[in-house]
Short mmCIF file of C-alpha atoms in Angstrom, two decimals:
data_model
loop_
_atom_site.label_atom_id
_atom_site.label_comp_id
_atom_site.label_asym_id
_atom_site.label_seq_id
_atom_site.Cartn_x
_atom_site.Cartn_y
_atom_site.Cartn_z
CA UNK A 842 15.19 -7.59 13.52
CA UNK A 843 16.84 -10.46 11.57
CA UNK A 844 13.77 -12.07 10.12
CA UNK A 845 10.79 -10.31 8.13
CA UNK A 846 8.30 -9.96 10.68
CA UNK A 847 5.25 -9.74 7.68
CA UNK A 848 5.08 -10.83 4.21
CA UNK A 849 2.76 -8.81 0.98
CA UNK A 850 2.18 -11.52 -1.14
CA UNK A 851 0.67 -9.38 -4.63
CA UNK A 852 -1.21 -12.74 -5.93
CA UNK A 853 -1.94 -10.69 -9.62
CA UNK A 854 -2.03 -7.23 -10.79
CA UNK A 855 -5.70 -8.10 -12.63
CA UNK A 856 -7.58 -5.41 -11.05
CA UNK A 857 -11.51 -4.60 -11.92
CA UNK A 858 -10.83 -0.79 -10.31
CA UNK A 859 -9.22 1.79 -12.45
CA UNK A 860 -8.07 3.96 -9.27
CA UNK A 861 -5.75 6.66 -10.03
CA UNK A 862 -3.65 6.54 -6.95
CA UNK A 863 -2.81 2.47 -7.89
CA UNK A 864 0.21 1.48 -6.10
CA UNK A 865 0.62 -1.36 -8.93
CA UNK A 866 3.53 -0.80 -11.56
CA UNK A 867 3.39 1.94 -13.62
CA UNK A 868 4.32 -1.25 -16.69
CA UNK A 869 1.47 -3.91 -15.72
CA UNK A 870 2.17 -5.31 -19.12
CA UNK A 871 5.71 -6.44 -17.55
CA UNK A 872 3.89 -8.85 -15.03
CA UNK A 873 2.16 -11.17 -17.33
CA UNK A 874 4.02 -14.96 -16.06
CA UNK A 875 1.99 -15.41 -12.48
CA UNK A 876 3.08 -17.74 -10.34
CA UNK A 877 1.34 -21.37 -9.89
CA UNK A 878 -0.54 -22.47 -7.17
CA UNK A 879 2.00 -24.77 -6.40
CA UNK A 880 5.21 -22.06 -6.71
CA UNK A 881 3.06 -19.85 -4.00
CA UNK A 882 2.59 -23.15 -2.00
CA UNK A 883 6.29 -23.08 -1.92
CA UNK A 884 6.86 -19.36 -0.89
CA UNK A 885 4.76 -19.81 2.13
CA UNK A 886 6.52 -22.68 3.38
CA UNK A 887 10.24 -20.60 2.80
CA UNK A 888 8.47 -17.66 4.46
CA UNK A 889 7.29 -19.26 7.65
CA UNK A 890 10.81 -21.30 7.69
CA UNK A 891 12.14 -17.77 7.46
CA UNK A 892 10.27 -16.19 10.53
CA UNK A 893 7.35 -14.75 8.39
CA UNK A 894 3.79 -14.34 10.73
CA UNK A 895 1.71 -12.13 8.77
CA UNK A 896 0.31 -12.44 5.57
CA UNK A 897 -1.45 -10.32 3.30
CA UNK A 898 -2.95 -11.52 0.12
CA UNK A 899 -3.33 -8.22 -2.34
CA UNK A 900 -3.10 -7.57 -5.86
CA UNK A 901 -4.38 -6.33 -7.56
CA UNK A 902 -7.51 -7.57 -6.52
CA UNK A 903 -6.58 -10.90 -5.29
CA UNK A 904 -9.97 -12.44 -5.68
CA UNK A 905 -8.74 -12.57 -9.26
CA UNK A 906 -6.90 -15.59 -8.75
CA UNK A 907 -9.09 -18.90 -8.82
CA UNK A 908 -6.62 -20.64 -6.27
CA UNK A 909 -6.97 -17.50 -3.59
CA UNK A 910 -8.80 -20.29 -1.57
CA UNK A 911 -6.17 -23.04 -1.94
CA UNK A 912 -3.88 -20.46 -1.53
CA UNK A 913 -5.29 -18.93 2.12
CA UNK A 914 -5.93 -22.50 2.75
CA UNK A 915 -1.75 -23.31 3.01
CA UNK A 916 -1.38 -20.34 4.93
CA UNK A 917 -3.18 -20.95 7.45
CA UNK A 918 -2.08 -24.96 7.68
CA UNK A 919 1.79 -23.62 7.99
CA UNK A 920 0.19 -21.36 11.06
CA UNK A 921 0.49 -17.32 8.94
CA UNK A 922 -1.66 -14.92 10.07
CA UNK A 923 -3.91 -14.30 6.84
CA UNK A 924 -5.58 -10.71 6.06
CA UNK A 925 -7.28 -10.27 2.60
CA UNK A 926 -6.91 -6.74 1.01
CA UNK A 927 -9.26 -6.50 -1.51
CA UNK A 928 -11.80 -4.31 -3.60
CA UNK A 929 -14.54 -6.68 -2.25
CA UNK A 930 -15.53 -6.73 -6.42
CA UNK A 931 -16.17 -11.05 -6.09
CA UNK A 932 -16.41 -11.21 -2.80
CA UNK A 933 -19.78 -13.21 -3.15
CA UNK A 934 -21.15 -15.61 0.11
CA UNK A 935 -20.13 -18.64 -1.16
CA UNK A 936 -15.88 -17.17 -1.70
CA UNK A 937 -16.30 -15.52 1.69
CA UNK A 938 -17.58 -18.61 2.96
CA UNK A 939 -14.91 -20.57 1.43
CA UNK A 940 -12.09 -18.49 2.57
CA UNK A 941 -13.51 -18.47 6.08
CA UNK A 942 -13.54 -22.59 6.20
CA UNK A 943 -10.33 -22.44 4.86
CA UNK A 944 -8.79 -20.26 7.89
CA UNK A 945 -8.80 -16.76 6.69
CA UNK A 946 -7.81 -14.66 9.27
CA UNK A 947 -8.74 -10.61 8.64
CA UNK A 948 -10.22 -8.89 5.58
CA UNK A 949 -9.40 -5.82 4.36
CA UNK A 950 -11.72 -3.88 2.22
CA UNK A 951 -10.73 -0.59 -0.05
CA UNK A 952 -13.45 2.26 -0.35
CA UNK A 953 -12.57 4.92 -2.39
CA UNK A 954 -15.45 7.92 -0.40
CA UNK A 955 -18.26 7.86 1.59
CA UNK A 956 -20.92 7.58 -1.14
CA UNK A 957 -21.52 5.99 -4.57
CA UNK A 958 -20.88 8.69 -6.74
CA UNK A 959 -17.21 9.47 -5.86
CA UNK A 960 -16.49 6.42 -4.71
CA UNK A 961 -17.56 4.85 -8.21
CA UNK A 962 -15.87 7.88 -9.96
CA UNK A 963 -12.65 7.28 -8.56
CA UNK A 964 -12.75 3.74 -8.97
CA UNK A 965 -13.50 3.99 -12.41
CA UNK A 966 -16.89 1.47 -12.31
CA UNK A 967 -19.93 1.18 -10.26
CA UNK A 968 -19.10 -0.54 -6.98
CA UNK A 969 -19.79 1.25 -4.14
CA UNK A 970 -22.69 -0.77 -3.23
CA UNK A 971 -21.07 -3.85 -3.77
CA UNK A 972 -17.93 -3.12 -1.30
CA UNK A 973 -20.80 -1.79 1.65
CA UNK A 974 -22.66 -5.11 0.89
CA UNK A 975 -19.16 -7.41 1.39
CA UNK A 976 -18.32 -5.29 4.27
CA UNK A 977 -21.74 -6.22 5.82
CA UNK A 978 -21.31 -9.55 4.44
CA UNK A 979 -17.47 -9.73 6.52
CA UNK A 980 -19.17 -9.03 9.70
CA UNK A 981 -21.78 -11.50 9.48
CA UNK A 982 -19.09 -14.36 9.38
CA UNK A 983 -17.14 -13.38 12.43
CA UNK A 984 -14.28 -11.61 10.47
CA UNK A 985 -12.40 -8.32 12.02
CA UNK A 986 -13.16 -5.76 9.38
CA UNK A 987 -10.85 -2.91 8.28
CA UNK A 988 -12.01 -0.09 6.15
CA UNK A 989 -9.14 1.25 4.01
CA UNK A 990 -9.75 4.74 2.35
CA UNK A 991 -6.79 6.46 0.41
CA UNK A 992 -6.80 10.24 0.96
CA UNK A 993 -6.69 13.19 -1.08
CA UNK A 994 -7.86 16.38 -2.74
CA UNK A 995 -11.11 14.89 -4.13
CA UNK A 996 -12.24 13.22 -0.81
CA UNK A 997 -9.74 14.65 2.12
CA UNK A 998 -12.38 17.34 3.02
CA UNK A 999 -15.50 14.56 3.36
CA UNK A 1000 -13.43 12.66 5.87
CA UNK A 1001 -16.04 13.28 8.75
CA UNK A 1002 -18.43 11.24 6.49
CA UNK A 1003 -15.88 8.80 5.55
CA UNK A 1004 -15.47 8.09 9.92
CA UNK A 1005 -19.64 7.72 9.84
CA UNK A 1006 -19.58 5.50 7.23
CA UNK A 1007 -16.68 3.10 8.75
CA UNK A 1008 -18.92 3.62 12.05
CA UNK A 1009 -22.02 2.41 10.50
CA UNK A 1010 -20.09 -0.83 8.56
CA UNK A 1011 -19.19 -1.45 12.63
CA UNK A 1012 -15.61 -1.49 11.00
CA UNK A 1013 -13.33 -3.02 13.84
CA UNK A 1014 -10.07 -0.50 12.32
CA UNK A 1015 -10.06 2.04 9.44
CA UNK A 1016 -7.01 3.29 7.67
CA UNK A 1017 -7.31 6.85 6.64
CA UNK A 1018 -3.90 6.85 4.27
CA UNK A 1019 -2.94 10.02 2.79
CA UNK A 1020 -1.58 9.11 -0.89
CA UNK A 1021 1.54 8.46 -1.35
CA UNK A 1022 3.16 9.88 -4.43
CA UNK A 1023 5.24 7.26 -7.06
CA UNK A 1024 3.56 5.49 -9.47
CA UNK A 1025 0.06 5.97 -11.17
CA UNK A 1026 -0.01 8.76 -7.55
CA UNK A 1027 2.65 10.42 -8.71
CA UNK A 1028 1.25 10.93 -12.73
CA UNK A 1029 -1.87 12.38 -11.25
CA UNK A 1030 -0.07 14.55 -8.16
CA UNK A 1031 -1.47 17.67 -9.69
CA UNK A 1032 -4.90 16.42 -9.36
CA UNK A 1033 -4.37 14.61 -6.30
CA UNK A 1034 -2.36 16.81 -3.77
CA UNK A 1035 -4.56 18.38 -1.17
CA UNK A 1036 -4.01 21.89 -0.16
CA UNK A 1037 -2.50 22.37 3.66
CA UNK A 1038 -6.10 23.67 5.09
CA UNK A 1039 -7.53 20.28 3.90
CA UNK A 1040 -4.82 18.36 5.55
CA UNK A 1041 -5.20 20.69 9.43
CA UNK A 1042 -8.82 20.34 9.09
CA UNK A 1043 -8.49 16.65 8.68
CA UNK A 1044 -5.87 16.06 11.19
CA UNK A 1045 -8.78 17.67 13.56
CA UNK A 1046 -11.39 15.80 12.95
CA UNK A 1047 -9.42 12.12 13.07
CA UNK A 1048 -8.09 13.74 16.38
CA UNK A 1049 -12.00 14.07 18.18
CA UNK A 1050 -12.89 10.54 16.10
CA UNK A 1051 -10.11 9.03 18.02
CA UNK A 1052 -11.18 10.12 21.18
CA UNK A 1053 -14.47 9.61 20.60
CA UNK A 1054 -13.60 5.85 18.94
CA UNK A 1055 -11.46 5.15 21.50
CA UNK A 1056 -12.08 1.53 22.38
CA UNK A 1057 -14.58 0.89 19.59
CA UNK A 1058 -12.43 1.31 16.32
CA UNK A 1059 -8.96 1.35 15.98
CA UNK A 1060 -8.11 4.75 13.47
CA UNK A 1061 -5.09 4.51 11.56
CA UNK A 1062 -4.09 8.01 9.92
CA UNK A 1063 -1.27 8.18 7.47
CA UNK A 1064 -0.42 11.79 7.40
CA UNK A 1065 0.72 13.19 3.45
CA UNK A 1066 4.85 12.58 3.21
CA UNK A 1067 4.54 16.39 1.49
CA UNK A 1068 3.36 18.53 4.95
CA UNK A 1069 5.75 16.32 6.82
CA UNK A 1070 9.02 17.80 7.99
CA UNK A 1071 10.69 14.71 7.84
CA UNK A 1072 9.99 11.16 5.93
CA UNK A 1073 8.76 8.49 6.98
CA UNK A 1074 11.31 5.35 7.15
CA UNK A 1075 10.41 3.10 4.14
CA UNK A 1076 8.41 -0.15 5.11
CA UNK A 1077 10.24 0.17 8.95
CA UNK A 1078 14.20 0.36 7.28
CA UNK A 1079 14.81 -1.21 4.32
CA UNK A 1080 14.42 -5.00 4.15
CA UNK A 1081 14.46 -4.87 8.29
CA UNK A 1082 10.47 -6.02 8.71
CA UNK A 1083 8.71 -6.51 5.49
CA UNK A 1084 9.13 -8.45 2.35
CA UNK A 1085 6.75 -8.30 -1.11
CA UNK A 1086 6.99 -11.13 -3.21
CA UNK A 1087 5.21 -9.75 -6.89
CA UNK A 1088 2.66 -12.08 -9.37
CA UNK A 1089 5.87 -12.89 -11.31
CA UNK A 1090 7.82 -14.15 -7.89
CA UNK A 1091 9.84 -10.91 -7.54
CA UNK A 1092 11.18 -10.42 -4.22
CA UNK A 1093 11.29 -6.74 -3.29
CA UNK A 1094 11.95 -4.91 0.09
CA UNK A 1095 8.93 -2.95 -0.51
CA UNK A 1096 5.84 -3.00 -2.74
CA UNK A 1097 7.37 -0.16 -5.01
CA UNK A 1098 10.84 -1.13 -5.10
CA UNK A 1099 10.41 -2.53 -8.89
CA UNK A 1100 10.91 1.18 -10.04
CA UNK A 1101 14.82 1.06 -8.80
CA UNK A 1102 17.52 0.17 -10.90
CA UNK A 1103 18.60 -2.52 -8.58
CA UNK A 1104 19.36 -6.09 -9.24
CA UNK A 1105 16.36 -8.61 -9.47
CA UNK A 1106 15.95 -11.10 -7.03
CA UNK A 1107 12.94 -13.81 -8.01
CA UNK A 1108 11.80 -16.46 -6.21
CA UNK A 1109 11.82 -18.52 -9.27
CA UNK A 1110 15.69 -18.54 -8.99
CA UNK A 1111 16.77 -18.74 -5.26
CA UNK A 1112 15.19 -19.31 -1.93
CA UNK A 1113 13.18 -16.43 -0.40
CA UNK A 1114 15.78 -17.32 2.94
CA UNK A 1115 19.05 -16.39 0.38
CA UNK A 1116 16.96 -12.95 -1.32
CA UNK A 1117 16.54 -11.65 2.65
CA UNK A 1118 19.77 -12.17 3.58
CA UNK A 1119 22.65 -12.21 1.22
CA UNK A 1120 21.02 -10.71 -2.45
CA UNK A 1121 22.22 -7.22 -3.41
CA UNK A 1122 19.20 -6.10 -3.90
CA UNK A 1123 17.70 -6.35 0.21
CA UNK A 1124 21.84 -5.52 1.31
CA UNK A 1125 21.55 -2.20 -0.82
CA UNK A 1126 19.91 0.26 1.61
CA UNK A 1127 19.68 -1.83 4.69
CA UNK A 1128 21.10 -0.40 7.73
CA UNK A 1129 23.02 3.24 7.55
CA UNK A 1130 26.07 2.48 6.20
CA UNK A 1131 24.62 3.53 2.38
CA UNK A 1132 23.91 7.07 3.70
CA UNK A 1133 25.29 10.11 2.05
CA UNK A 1134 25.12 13.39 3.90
CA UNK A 1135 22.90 14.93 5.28
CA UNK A 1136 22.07 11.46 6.15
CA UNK A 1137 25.16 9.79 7.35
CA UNK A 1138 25.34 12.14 10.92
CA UNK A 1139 22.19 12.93 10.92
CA UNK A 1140 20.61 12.89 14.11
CA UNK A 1141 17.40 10.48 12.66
CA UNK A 1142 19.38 8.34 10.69
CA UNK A 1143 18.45 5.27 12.81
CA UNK A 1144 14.49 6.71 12.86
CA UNK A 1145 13.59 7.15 9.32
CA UNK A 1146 16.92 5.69 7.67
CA UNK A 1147 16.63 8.38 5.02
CA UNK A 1148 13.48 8.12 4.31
CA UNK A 1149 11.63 6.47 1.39
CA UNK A 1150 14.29 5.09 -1.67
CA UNK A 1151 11.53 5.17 -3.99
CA UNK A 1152 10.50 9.00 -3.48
CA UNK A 1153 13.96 9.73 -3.82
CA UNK A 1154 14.92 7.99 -7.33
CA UNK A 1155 11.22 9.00 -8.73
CA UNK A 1156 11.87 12.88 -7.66
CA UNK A 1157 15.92 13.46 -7.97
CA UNK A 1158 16.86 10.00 -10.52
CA UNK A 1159 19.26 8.75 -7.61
CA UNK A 1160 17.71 6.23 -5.38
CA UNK A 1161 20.50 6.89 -2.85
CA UNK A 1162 19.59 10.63 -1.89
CA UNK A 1163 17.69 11.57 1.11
CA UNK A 1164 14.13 11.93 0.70
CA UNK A 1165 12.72 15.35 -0.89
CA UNK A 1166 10.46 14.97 1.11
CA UNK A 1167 13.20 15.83 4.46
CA UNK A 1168 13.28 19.31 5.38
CA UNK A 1169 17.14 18.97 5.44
CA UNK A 1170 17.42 16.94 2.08
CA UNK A 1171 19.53 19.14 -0.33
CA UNK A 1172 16.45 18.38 -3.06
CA UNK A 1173 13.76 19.46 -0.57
CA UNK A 1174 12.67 22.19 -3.05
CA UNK A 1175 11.42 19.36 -5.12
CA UNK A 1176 8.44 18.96 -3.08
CA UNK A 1177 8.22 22.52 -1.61
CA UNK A 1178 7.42 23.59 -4.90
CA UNK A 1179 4.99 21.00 -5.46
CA UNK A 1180 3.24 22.34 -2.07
CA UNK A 1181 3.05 25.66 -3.37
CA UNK A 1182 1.58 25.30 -6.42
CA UNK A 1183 -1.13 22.25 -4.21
CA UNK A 1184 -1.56 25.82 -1.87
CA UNK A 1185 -1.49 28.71 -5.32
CA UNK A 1186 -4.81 30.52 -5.30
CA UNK A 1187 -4.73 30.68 -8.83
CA UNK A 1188 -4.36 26.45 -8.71
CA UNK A 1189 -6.64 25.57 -11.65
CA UNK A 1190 -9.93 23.34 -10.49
CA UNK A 1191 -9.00 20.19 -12.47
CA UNK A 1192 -10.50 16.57 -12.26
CA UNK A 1193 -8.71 15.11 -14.80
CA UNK A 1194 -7.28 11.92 -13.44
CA UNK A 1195 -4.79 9.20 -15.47
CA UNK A 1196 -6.63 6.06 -14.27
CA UNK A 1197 -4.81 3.11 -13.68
CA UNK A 1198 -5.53 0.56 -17.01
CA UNK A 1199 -6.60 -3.03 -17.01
CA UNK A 1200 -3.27 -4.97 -17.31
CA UNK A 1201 -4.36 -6.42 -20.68
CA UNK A 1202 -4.56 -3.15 -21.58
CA UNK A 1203 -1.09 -2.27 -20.94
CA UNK A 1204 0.35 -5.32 -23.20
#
């Protein structure tokens, strides 16, 4: 594809949740100068130009923003697609209701486990009831609902009661995402990894949901990168299908790219049409032609185009490697050893999570 087929538009990193799995920037404090309604305006308008048809408003917890509504509202005018991704946290019936008159599209809503007590301990504050209530609330106005529920140790092996509570919601598609490790993931791996048993017996029961689903709710399961042989390729290729554009009108090939040491490209100082196709930073690991062995003749080069550029700078320092997370990746003992000590008998039982801070408490 020439044109970004989807566009992640992260409206502010102000988040209520504390989750320690955040995909956010590891330095919120960095993010501080949002963009104004009227610079987002803009975006949209250069995205659709640009081929753009799906947009999702995240954070963050987007509901943050007082202009979300304005904001959805110009979306939908310049014909996007519009899915919310959200905690849910201020998702009261007057917003929703606003945000439906205003052409909103699809919500998304995060749970963090089946009940209120992990679900709130994970999250860092009471609000398990409040996301149920807003999921109820999103069916009630017509909206498709998906359920989105990051996996791992502390919840992977409840994931039977995660599918009944997505049933009982009448949640139209659930993602069942395995968590990916960079960022505030990656500072709490130890706690986080599940062991291999946990990830068979949960590949079984999404298999029997699925069949049993089939034609009710659409199941989405991200299997862990770590018990993969090979990785999978990074938002579809590199700056091939997806753009992010962050609070501060960064422009990044995918929602974690602002951990490379790659040029900045800001929608502040050129068009979004210029950043997709002629900045260094969305020409530096699109197509093959980057590729170092084993990559370069590999026979999955055009599949997974190395794998995930992120995974590799966070785990080896060189954002150019193959994954560590590839079976033929000369750093693949990286992550093997990380899988044996998720698998060690003598793994110590630890629930000691580095929770993702409030950005004003990372200035």
């Amino acid at each position: 594809m020439t044109r970004p087929l989807g566009m992640l538009a992260e409206l502010t990193y102000e988040c209520p949740l504390h989750c320690p799995y955040c995909s956010n920037p590891v330095n919120l404090g960095d993010y501080r100068d949002e963009l104004t309604t009227a610079q987002w305006r803009r975006v949209l308008a250069e995205a659709r130009d640009l081929g753009v048809l799906q947009l999702h408003l995240s954070g963050g917890e987007p509901l943050q923003r007082r202009d979300v509504v304005d904001i959805a509202r110009t979306a939908s005018e310049l014909g996007l697609y519009t899915n919310l991704i959200t905690s849910a946290l201020g998702l009261s019936a007057r917003r929703a209701e606003q945000l439906r008159d205003a052409g909103l599209d699809h919500v998304q809503i995060s749970i963090q486990a089946h009940e209120a007590a992990m679900s709130d301990r994970i999250a860092g504050l009471p609000s398990f009831e409040r996301k149920v209530a807003a999921a109820r609330l999103v069916k009630k106005l017509g909206w498709p609902l998906t359920v989105n529920v990051v996996l791992h140790r502390l919840n992977l092996d409840r994931i039977a009661d995660v599918l009944a509570l997505a049933e009982q919601l009448d949640a139209d598609r659930l993602e069942l995402a395995n968590t990916q490790y960079y960022g505030w993931a990656l500072r709490n791996r130890a706690a986080l990894l599940p062991s291999r048993q946990q990830v068979e017996r949960a590949e079984a029961v999404v298999r029997a949901a699925r069949r049993r689903l089939a034609g009710r709710m659409e199941i989405i399961y991200v299997l862990p990168d770590y018990y993969d042989d090979y990785p999978k390729p990074c938002m579809a290729g590199w700056g091939r299908r997806q753009l992010t554009v962050t609070p501060s009108g960064d422009v990044l090939p995918c929602p974690a790219a602002q951990v490379l040491p790659l040029p900045r490209a800001s929608v502040r100082e050129h068009s979004l049409a210029w950043i997709w196709a002629e900045s260094p930073l969305f020409q530096r690991f699109r197509g093959t032609d980057w590729m170092p062995e084993p990559c370069r003749t590999c026979f999955r080069r055009d599949i997974d185009f190395g794998g995930c550029r992120c995974q590799a700078f966070l785990l080896t320092g060189d954002a150019a490697r193959t994954d560590p997370v590839c079976v033929l990746s000369p750093d693949h003992e990286i992550v093997a050893e990380a899988v044996r000590a998720a698998n060690a008998d003598t793994r110590p039982v630890s629930d000691v999570l580095t929770p993702r801070p409030h950005p004003r408490d990372a200035r």
